[in-house]
Coordinates of C-alpha atoms in Angstrom, one line a residue:
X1 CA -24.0 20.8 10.2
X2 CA -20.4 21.2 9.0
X3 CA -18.1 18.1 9.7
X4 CA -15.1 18.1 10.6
X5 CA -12.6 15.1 8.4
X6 CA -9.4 16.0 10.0
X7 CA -9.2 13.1 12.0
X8 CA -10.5 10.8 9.4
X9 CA -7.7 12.1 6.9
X10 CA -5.5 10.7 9.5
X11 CA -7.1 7.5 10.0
X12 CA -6.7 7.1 6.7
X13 CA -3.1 7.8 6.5
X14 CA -2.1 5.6 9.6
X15 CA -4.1 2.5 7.8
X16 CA -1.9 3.2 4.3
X17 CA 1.2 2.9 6.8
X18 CA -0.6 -0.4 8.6
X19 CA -1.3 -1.9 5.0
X20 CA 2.3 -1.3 3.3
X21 CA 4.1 -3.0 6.8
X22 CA 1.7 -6.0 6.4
X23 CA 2.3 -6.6 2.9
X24 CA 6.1 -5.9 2.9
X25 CA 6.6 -7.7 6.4
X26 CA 4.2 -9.7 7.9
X27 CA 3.8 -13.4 6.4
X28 CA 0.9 -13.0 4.2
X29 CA 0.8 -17.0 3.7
X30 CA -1.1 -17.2 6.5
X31 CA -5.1 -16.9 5.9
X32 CA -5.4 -15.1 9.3
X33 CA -2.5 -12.7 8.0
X34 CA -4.8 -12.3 5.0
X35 CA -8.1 -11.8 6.5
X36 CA -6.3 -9.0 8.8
X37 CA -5.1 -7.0 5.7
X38 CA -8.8 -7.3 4.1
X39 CA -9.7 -5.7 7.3
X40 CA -7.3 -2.7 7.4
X41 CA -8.2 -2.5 3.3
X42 CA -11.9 -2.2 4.4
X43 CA -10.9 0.0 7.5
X44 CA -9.1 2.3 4.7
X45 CA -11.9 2.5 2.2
X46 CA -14.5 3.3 5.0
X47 CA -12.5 6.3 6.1
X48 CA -12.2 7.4 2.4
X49 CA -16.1 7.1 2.6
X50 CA -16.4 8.9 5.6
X51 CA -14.9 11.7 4.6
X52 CA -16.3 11.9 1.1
X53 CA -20.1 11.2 2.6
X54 CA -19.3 13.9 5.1
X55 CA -18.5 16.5 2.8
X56 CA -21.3 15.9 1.0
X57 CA -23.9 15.7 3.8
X58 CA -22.2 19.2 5.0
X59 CA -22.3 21.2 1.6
X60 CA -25.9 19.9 0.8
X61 CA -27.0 22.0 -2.2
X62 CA -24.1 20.7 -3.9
X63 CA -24.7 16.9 -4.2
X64 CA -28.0 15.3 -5.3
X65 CA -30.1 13.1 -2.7
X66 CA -29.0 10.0 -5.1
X67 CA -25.7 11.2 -4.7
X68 CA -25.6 11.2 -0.9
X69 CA -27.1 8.0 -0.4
X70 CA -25.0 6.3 -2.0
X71 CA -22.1 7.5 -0.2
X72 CA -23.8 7.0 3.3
X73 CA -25.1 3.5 2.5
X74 CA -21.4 2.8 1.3
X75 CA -19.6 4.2 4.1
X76 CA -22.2 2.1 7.0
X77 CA -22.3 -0.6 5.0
X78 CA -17.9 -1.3 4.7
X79 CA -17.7 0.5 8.7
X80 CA -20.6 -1.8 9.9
X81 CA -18.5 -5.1 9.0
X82 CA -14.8 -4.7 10.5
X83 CA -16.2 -6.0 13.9
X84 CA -18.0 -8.8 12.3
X85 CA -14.4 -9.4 10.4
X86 CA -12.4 -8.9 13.4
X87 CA -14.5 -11.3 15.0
X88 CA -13.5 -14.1 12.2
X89 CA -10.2 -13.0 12.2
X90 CA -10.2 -14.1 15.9
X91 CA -11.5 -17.3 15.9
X92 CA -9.1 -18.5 12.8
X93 CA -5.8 -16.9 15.1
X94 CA -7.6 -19.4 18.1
X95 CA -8.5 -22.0 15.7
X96 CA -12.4 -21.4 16.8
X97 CA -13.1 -22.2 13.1
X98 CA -12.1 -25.3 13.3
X99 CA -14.4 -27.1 15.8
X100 CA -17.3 -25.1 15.8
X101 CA -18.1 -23.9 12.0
X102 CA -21.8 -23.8 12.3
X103 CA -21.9 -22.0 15.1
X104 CA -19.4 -19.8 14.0
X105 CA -21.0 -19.0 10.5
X106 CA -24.0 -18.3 12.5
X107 CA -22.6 -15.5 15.1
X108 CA -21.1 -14.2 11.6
X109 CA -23.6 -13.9 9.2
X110 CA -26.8 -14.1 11.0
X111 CA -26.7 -10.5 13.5
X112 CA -24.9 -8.8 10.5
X113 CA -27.5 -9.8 7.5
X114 CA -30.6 -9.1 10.4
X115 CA -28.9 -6.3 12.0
X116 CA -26.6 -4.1 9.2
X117 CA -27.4 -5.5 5.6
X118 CA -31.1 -5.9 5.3
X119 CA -31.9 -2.3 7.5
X120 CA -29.8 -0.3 4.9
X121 CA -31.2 -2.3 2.0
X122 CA -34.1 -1.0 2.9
X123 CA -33.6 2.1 4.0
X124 CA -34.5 4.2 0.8
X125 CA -37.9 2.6 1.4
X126 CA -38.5 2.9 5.1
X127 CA -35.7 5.9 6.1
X128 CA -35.4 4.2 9.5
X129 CA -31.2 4.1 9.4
X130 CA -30.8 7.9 7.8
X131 CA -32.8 10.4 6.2
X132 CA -32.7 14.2 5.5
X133 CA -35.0 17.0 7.0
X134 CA -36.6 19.7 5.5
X135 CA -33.6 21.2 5.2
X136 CA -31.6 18.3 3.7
X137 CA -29.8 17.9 6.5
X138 CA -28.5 14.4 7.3
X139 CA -30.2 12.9 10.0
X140 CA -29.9 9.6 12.1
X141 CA -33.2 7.2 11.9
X142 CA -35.0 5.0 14.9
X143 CA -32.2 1.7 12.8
X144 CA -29.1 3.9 13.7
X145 CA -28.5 2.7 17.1
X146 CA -29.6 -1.2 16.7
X147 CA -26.8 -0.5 13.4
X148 CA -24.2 0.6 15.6
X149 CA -25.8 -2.3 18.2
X150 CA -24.3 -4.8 16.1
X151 CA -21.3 -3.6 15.7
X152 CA -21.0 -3.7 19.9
X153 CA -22.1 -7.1 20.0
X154 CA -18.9 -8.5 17.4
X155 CA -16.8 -5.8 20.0
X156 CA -18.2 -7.6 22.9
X157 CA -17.5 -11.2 21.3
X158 CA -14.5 -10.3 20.4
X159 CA -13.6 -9.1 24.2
X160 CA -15.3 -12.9 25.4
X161 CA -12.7 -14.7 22.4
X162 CA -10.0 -12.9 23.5
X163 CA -10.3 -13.4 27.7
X164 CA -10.7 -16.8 26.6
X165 CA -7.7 -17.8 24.8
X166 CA -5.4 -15.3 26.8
X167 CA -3.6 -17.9 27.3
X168 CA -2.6 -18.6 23.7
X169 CA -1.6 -14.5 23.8
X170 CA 1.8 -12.8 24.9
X171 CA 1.0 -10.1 27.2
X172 CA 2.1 -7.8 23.8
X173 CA -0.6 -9.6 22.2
X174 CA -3.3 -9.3 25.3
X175 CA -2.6 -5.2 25.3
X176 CA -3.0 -4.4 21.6
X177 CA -6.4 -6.4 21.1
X178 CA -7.7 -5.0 24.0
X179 CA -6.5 -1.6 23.4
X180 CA -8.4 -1.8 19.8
X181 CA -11.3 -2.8 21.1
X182 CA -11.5 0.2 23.4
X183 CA -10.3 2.4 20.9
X184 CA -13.3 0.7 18.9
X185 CA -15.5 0.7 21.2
X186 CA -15.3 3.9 23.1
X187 CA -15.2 6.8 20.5
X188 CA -18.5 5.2 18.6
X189 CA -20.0 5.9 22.1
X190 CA -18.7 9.8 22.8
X191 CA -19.2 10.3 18.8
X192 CA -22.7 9.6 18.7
X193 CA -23.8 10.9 22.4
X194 CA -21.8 14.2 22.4
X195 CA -19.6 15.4 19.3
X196 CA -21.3 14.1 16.2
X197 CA -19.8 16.7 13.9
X198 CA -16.4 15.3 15.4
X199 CA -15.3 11.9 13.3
X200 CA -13.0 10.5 16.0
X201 CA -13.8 6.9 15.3
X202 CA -12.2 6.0 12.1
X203 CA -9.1 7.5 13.7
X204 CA -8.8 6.2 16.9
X205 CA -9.4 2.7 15.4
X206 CA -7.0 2.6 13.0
X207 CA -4.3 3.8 16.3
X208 CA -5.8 0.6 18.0
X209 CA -5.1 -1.0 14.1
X210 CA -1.4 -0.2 14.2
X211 CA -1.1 -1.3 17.6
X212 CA -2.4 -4.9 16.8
X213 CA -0.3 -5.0 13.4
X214 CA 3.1 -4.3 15.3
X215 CA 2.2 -7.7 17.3
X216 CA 2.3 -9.8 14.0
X217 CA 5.3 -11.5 13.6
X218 CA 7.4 -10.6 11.5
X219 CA 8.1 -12.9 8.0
X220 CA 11.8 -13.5 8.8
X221 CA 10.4 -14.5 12.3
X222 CA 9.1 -17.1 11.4
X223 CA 10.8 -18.4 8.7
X224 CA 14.0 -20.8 8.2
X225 CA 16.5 -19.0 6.3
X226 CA 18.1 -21.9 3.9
X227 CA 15.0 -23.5 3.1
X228 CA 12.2 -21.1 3.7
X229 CA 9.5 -22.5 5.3
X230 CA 8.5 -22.1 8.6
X231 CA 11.0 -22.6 11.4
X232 CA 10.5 -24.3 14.9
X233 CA 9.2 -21.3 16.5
X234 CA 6.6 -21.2 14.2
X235 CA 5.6 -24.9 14.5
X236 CA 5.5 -24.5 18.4
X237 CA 3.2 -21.4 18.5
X238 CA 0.7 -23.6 15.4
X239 CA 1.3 -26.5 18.1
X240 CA -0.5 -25.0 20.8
X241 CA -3.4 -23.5 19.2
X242 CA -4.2 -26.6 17.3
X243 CA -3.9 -28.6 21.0
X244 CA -5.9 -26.0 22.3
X245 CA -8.6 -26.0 19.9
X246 CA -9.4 -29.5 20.7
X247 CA -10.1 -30.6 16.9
X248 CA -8.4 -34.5 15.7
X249 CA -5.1 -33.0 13.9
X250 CA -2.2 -35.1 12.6
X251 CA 1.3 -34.8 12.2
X252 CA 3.3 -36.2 9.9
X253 CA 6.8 -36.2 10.9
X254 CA 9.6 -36.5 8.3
X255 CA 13.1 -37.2 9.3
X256 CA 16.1 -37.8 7.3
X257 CA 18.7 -40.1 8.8
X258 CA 21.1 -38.4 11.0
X259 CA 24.5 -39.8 10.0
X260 CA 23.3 -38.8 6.2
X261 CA 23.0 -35.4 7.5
X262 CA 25.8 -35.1 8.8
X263 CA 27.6 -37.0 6.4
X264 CA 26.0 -34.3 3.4
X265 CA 27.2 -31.4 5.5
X266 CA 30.8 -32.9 4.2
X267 CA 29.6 -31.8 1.0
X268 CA 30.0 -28.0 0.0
X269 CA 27.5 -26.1 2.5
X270 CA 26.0 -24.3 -0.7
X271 CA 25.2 -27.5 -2.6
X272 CA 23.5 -29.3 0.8
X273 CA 21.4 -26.3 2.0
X274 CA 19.8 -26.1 -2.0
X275 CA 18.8 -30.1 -2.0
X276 CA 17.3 -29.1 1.2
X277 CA 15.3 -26.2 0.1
X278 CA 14.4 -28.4 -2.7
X279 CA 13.0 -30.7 -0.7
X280 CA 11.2 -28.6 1.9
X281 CA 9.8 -26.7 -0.9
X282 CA 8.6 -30.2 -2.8
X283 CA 6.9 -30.7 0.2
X284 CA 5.3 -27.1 0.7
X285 CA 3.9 -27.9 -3.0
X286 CA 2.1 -31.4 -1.7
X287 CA -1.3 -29.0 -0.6
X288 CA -2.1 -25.3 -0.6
X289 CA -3.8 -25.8 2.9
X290 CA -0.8 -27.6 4.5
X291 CA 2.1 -25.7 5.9
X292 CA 5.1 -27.5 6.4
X293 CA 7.9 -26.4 9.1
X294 CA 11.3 -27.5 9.2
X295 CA 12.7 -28.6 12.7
X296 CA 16.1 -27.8 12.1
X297 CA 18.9 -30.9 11.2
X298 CA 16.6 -32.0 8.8
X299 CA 13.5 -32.7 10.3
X300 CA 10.2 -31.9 8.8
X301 CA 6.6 -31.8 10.2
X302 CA 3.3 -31.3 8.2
X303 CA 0.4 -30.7 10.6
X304 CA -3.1 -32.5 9.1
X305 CA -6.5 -30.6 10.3
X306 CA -8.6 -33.0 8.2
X307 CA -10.9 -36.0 9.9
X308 CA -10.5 -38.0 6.9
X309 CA -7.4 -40.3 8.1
X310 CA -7.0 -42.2 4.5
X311 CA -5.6 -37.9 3.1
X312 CA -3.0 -38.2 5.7
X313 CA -2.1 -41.7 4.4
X314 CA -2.1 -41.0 0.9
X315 CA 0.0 -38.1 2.0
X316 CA 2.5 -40.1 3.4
X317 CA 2.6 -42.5 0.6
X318 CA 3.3 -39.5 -1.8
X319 CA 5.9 -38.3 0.7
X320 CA 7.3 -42.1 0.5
X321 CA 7.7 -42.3 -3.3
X322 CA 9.6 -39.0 -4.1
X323 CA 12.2 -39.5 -1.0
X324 CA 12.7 -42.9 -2.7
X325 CA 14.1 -41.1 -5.9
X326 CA 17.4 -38.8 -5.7
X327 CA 17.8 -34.9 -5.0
X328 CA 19.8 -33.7 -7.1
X329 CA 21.6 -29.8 -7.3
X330 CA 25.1 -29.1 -9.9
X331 CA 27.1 -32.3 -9.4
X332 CA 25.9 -33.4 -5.9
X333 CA 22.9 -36.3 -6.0
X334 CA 21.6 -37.7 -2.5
X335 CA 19.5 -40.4 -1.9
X336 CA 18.1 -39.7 1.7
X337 CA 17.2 -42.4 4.0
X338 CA 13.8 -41.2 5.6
X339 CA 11.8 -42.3 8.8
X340 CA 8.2 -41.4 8.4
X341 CA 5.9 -41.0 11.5
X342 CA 2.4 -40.2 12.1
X343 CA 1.2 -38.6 15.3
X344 CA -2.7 -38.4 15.7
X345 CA -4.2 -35.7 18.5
X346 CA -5.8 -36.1 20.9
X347 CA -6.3 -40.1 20.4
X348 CA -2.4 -40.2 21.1
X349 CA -2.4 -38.5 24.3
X350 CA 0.4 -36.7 24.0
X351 CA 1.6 -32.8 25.4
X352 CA 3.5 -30.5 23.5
X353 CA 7.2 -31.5 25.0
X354 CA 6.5 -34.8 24.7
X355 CA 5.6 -34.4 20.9
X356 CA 8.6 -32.1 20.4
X357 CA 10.8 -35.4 22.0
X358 CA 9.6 -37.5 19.4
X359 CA 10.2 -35.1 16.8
X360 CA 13.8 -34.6 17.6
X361 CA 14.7 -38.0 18.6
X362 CA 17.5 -38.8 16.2
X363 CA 16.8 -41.0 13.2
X364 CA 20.3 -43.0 12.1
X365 CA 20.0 -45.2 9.2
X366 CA 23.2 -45.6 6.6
X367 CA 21.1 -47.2 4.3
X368 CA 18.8 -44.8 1.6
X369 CA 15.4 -46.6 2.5
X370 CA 12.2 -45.5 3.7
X371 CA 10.9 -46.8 7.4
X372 CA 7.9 -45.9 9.0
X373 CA 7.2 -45.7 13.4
X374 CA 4.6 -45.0 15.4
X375 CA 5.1 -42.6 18.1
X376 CA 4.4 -45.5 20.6
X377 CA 7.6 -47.4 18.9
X378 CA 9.7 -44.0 19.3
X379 CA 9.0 -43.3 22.8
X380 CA 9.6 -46.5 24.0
X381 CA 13.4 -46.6 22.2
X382 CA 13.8 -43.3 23.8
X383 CA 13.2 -45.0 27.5
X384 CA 15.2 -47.9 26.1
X385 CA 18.2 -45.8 24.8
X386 CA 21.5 -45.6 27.4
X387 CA 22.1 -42.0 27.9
X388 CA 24.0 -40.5 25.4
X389 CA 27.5 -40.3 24.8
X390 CA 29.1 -37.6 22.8
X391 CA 31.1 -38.7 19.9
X392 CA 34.3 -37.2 19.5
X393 CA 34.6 -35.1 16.2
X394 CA 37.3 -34.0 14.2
X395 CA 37.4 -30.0 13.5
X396 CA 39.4 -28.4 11.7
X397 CA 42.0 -26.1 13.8
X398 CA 40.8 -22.9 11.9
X399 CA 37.0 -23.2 12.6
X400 CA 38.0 -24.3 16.4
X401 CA 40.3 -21.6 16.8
X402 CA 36.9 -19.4 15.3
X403 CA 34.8 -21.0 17.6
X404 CA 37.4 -20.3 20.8
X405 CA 37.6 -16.5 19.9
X406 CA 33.8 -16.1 19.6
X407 CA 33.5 -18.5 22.9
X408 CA 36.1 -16.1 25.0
X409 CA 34.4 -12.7 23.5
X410 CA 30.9 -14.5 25.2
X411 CA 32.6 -15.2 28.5
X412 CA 33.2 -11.1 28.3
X413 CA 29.7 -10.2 28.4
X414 CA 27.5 -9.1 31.2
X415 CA 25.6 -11.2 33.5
X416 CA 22.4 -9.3 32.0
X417 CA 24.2 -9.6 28.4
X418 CA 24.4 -13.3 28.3
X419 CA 21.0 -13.6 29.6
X420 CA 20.0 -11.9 26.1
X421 CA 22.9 -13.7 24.1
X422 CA 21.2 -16.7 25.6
X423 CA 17.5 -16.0 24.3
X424 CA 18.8 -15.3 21.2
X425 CA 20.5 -18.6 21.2
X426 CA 16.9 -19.9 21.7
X427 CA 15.7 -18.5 18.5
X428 CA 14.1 -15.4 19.7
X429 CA 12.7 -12.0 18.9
X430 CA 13.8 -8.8 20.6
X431 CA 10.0 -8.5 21.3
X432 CA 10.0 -11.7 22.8
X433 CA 12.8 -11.4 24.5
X434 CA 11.7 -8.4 26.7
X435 CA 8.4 -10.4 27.3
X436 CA 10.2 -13.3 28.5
X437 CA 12.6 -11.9 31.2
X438 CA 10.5 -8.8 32.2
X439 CA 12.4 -5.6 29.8
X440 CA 12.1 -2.9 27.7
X441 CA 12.4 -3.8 24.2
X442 CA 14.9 -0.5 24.3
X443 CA 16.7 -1.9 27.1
X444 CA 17.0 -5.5 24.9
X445 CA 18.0 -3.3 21.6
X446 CA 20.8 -1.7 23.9
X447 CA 22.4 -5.6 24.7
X448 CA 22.0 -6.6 21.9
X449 CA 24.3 -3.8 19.9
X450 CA 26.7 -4.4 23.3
X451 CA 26.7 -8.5 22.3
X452 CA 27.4 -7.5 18.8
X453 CA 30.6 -5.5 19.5
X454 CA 31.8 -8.1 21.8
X455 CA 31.7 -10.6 19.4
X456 CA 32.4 -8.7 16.5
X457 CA 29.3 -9.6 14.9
X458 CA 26.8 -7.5 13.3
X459 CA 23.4 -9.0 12.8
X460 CA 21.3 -11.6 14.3
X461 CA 21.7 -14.3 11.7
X462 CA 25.1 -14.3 12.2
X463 CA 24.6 -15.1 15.9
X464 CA 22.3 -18.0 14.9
X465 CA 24.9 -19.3 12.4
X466 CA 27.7 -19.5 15.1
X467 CA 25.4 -21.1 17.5
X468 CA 25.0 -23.4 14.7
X469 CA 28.1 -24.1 14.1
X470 CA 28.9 -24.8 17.9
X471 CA 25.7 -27.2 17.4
X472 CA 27.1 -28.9 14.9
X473 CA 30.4 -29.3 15.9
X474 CA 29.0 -30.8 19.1
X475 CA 30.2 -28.1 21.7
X476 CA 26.9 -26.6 22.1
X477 CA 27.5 -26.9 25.8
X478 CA 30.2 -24.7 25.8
X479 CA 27.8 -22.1 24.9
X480 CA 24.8 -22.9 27.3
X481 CA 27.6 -23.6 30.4
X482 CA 28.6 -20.3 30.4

């Protein structure tokens, strides 16, 4: 039997293409990002297998029996443990891992070291996975089907994970997993019932591969521009798997004073935004398996999945000692007053918009000292608090005659315009923008290039910075009145 590799030789290209976007754009910081790229790595070396074994299992007198097995054990062996993979990489996107680790390591290891490993271990003994005929033709053995049995049951558990947590999915998210694990699932079936000289497999999979990869947000997504951790996006999306995972987190919530914020934005915008970076990366450095996110106007959270509370404390005592010594960048040295807070979930009973209050309840403290609150303490000042009363601000006439021309060239944009310029104000993706109010990402790309003219713009960051700047300058509610 001659194969035919022309759809493997595809496969293979479409995974290089897969590979180079993770690694160049995706955020490869994150373990789940990393275990995904192992995948596609895996997926790519399989295919190279594939076609390699199948050129030597159809031009038989030319490669030794030694020679083939090695090959055919390779290629099973590397195919046979994506879905087991996939599976993993599943439960650490849901946070699966994290409650159930016995269990988990069980449904991992146990059907693929029964079911794939120890079959084609023994195979050269036994020849129940493969063996050649008379003819030295490649044949499947009585273990083929339980082999390919195993890789159904991860596809199956996989399907279960993912109906399960469709909640925690975007509907973009929802249609790419599911359309891998038919692309998975169904060509495995047709290959090995009706065209087995026809390796459509490796190459529909890796289509159902690209799919899934174009979900993964983006590295720039997700991080904050001046000091380049993650944003507030990213902590609200790491919020609601870790609430839905049901495992005791903490969050330690770091706040510098607002009127010293505001006070070092007086300072040359350069010099602040570098002590800033400094510190958010100082505290990016604390522990490789904490990831820190900045919450805009100098707010800081570090989530905690540990049960041992007396980490989180030394944490925070760590935290307390280097805020009590300066920041320092070219001439400009700040001493930042700092409220630290500790939120503990589930004891604290708390939902995500209640957690996101306390977070961006303003801190005000003139003083450079270091003050610790309890969630209880900030909620109740919060119901305490008179409402608000904006305090009047002095501008300068240039940036409010700037702010003025880029508020009248908003006012000139379509209803359907400002419902974009407004999602982008939010913080969001053209992907999730045309998720969120029911359009083609096309149809969003096609706004957006309208908003930019209008306002004599030209990228998305320099949208965010003037929505910035209305936010700082207090007139953010010029901009969400319109």
């Amino acid at each position: 039997m001659v194969y035919n590799v022309s759809f493997d030789i595809c496969a293979v290209v479409i995974t290089t293409i897969c590979i180079s976007v993770m690694i160049l754009h995706k955020d490869m910081k994150r373990f789940e990002n990393k275990v995904l790229s192992g995948i596609l790595v895996l997926h790519f070396v399989a295919a190279v297998l594939d076609i390699w074994s199948s050129v030597a299992n159809s031009y038989t007198a030319q490669y030794s029996y030694a020679y083939r097995d090695f090959l055919n054990l390779s290629f099973l062996l590397t195919h046979c443990m994506e879905a087991a993979l996939f599976a993993w990489y599943l439960m650490l996107l849901f946070g699966l891992d994290m409650v159930r680790r016995k269990t988990v390591k069980a449904l991992l290891i146990f059907p693929e070291l029964a079911g794939v490993i120890l079959p084609l271990a023994l195979n050269n003994v036994f020849r129940w996975v493969f063996y050649y005929d008379k003819y030295g033709v490649y044949s499947h053995g009585p273990m083929m089907y339980p082999l390919y049995g195993v890789s159904i049951f991860y596809m199956v558990l996989c399907c279960f994970i993912v109906l399960m947590k469709r909640n925690l999915l975007t509907r973009r998210q929802w249609r790419a997993m599911i359309a891998l694990l038919l692309t998975s699932l169904i060509p495995i079936l047709i290959q090995m019932i009706f065209i087995p000289h026809q390796l459509i497999e490796m190459f529909f999979q890796s289509v159902g591969f690209y799919m899934l990869m174009t979900t993964v947000d983006n590295f720039d997504d997700l991080r904050n521009p001046v000091t380049k951790v993650y944003n507030r996006f990213a902590f609200i999306k790491s919020l609601s798997i870790l609430m839905a995972s049901g495992t005791t987190f903490r969050l330690i919530v770091v706040k510098l004073s607002k009127s010293q914020y505001f006070k070092s934005e007086g300072y040359e915008n350069l010099r602040i935004n570098a002590l800033l970076h400094f510190a958010a990366d100082w505290l990016d450095s604390l522990d490789p398996r904490i990831n820190v996110y900045d919450c805009a106007r100098g707010f800081f959270v570090l989530p905690v999945v540990m049960e041992d509370a007396l980490f989180t404390a030394d944490l925070r005592s760590k935290i307390a000692e280097r805020f009590k010594e300066k920041w320092t960048y070219s001439e400009l040295s700040l001493t930042f007053a700092v409220q630290l807070c500790t939120i503990t979930l589930p004891q604290d009973d708390l939902d995500p918009e209640q957690i996101l209050e306390i977070i961006d309840m303003p801190f005000t403290e003139k003083n450079p000292v270091i003050s610790y609150t309890t969630p209880t303490e900030i909620r109740a000042s919060m119901a305490a608090a008179p409402a608000a009363v904006p305090e009047a601000m002095d501008i300068p006439q240039e940036l409010s005659d700037t702010l003025d021309a880029f508020l009248a060239g908003v006012m000139t944009l379509t209803p359907a315009e400002k419902t974009v310029f407004q999602c982008y104000t939010r913080g969001m993706t053209p992907s999730q923008i045309s998720e969120e109010i029911f359009i083609s990402v096309n149809t969003v790309k096609k706004h957006t290039k309208s908003i930019y003219r209008k306002l004599e713009i030209n990228s998305r960051n320099e949208l965010i910075m003037y929505v910035d700047l209305f936010r700082r300058c207090r007139r953010i509610d010029d901009l969400e009145n319109i």
